[in-house]
Every structure is written in structure tokens, then in C-alpha cells.
Coordinates of C-alpha atoms in Angstrom, one line a residue:
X116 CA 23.2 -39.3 10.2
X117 CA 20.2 -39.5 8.3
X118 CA 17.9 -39.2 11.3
X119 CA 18.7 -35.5 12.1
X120 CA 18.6 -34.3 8.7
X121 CA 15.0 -33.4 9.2
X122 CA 15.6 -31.4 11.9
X123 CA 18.9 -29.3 10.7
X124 CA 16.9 -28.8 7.7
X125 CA 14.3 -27.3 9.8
X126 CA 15.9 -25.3 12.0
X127 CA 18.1 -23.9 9.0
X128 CA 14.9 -22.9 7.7
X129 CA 13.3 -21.4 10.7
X130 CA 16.7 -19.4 11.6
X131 CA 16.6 -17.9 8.1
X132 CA 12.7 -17.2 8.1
X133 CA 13.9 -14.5 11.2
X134 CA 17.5 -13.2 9.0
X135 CA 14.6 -12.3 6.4
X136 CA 11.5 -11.4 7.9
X137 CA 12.1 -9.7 11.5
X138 CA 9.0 -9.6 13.5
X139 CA 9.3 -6.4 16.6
X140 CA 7.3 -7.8 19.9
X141 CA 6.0 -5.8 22.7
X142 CA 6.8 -7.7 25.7
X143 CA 5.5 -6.3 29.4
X144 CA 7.1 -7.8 32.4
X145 CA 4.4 -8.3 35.8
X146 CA 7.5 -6.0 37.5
X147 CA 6.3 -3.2 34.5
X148 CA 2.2 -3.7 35.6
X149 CA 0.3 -2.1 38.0
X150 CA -3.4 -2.7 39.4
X151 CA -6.0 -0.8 40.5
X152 CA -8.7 -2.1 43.2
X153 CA -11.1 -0.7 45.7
X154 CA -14.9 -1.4 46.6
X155 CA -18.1 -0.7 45.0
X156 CA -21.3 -0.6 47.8
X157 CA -23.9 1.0 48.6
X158 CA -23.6 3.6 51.6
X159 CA -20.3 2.3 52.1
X160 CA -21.4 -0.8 54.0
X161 CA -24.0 -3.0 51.3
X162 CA -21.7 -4.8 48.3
X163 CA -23.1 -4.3 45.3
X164 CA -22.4 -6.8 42.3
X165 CA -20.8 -4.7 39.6
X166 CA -18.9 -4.7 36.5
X167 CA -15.7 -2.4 36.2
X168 CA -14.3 -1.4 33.1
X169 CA -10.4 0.3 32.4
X170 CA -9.2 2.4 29.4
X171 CA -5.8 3.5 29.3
X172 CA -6.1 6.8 27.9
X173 CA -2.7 6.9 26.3
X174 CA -1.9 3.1 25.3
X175 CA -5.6 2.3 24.9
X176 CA -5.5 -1.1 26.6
X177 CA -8.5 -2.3 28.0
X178 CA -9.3 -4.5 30.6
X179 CA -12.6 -5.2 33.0
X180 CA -13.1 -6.8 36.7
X181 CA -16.4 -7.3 38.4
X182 CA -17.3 -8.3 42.3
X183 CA -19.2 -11.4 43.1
X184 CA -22.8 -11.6 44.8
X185 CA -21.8 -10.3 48.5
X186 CA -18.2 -9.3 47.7
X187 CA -17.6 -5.6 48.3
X188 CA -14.1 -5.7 46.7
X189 CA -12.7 -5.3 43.4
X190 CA -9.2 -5.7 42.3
X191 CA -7.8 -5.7 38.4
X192 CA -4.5 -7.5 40.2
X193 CA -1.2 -6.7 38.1
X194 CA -1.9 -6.5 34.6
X195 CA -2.5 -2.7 33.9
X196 CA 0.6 -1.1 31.7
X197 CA 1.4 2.1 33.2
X198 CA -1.1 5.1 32.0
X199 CA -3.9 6.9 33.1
X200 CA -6.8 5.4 33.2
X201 CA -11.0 5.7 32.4
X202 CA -12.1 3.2 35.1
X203 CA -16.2 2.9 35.6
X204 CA -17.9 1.3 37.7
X205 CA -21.4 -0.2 36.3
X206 CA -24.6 -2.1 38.0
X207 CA -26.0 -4.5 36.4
X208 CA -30.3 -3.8 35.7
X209 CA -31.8 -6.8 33.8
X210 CA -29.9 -6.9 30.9
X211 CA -28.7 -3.5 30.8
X212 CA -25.5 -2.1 32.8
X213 CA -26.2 1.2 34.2
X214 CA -22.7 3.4 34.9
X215 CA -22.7 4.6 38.8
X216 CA -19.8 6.8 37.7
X217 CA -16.4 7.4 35.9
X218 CA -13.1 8.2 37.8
X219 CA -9.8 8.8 36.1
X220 CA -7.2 6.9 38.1
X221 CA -3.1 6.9 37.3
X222 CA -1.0 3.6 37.5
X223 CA 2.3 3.5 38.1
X224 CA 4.5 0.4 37.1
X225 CA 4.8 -2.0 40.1
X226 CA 2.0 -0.8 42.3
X227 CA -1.5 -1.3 42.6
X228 CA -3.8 2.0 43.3
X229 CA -5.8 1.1 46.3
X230 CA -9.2 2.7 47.3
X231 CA -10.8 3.6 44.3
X232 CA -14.0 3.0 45.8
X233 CA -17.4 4.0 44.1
X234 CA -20.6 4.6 46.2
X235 CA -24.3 3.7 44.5
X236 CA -26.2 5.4 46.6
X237 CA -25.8 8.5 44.9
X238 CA -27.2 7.3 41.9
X239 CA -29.5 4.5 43.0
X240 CA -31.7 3.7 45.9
X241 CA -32.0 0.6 47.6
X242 CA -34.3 -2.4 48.5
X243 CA -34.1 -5.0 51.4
X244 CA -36.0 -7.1 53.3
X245 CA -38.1 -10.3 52.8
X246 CA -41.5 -10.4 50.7
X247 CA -43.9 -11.1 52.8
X248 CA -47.8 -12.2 51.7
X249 CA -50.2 -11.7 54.6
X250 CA -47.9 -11.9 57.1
X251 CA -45.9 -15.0 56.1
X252 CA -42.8 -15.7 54.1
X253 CA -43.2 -16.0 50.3
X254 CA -41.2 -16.6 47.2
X255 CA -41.6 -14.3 44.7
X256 CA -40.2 -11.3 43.0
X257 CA -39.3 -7.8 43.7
X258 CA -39.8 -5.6 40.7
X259 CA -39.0 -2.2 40.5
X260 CA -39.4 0.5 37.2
X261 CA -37.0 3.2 36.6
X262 CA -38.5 6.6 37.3
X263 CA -41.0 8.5 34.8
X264 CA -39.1 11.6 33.4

């Protein structure tokens, strides 16, 4: 009898901690959530590694996605609470993220918003191709400075 004393005593004391002391929670089903996704390249075709940020407008969450090297695809899968949302699409530029631009986006509960794609190439130009030094394959680096204003 003595061996569950412990426990009755406990439990007595954790039901009555909620009699007196009510806590409210906020609880959000994945059936309540929605997603937004679409692809971030340049001229449609070149991925481009980027970090994308959400702001609900309304509820104020906040949430943020990126692509991988080579992926063109993003996707911020179910976990968006239905408002409308700030989503922006950033590059990343040494250690600085540079915006490519802003779009205001509405999700719905239980759907993801599909082809909220952004394009670089109105913002930034782009550089390809292998570094040659007289005429043969060499490692090295690229650099390039932002334009003089």
C-alpha cells in the first residue's frame, strides 16, 4: 500500500496545480497549416542558392526555407498558420544577404501555394564558365564588386 503513496500523492498534487492555476494553449493541427513553395533561378532555368524568409502579417509567425547548391525549388512544407504572408526571397553575397524581392502571398489552411517563383535576373547578373589562365584550366577565384553609384 505503501508503494503507491508516492505516486497518489503526486498526482493529487499535479491535478490540483491545474484546479488552481489554468494555463490556455494554442494548439495548431498539420490539417490547420498550409505551405507555400516555388523556385528561385535565374532566367527561369539557373538555380540559385537562396534564403527565403515568411511573415504572417496578421499572426506574426515567422518562419524561413532556403534551396540547396543546384536545387531550383523551395518549399516551407505545412507549417504556415493560415494569414497573409511577407515572403522574400534573398541571395546570399559574402556574408551579406541581398533581397531579390518581396511578394505578399495568402495561405489558406490545408493547402500549400504553389509557384511563387522569384527570378534574379532582374536584379542581378550572372557569371559562368571555367577560369582559365593561358589557355589551361586553373583553380582560382572569381571576384566580382558591386557597382559604383
Amino acid at each position: 500500500m505503501y508503494k503507491y503513496l508516492g505516486f497518489l500523492i503526486g498526482l493529487v498534487v499535479l491535478v490540483f496545480g491545474f484546479l488552481v492555476n489554468p494555463q490556455t494553449t494554442n494548439a495548431q493541427f498539420s490539417a490547420d497549416l498550409g505551405g507555400i513553395s516555388g523556385n528561385v533561378s535565374w532566367g527561369g532555368t539557373e538555380a540559385v542558392q537562396s534564403f527565403i524568409s515568411y511573415v504572417g502579417q496578421t499572426t506574426g509567425y515567422s518562419n524561413n526555407t532556403g534551396t540547396a547548391p543546384g536545387q531550383l525549388t523551395y518549399d516551407s512544407s505545412r507549417i504556415l498558420p493560415p494569414d497573409t504572408y511577407t515572403v522574400k526571397a534573398y541571395i546570399s553575397f559574402g556574408s551579406s544577404l541581398i533581397e531579390i524581392d518581396t511578394k505578399t502571398v495568402t495561405v489558406v489552411e490545408g493547402q500549400t501555394t504553389t509557384n511563387v517563383d522569384f527570378d534574379a535576373s532582374a536584379k542581378f547578373g550572372l557569371v559562368k564558365g571555367s577560369l582559365t589562365v593561358n589557355g589551361s584550366l586553373a583553380n582560382g577565384k572569381v571576384q566580382i564588386c558591386s557597382a559604383v553609384v
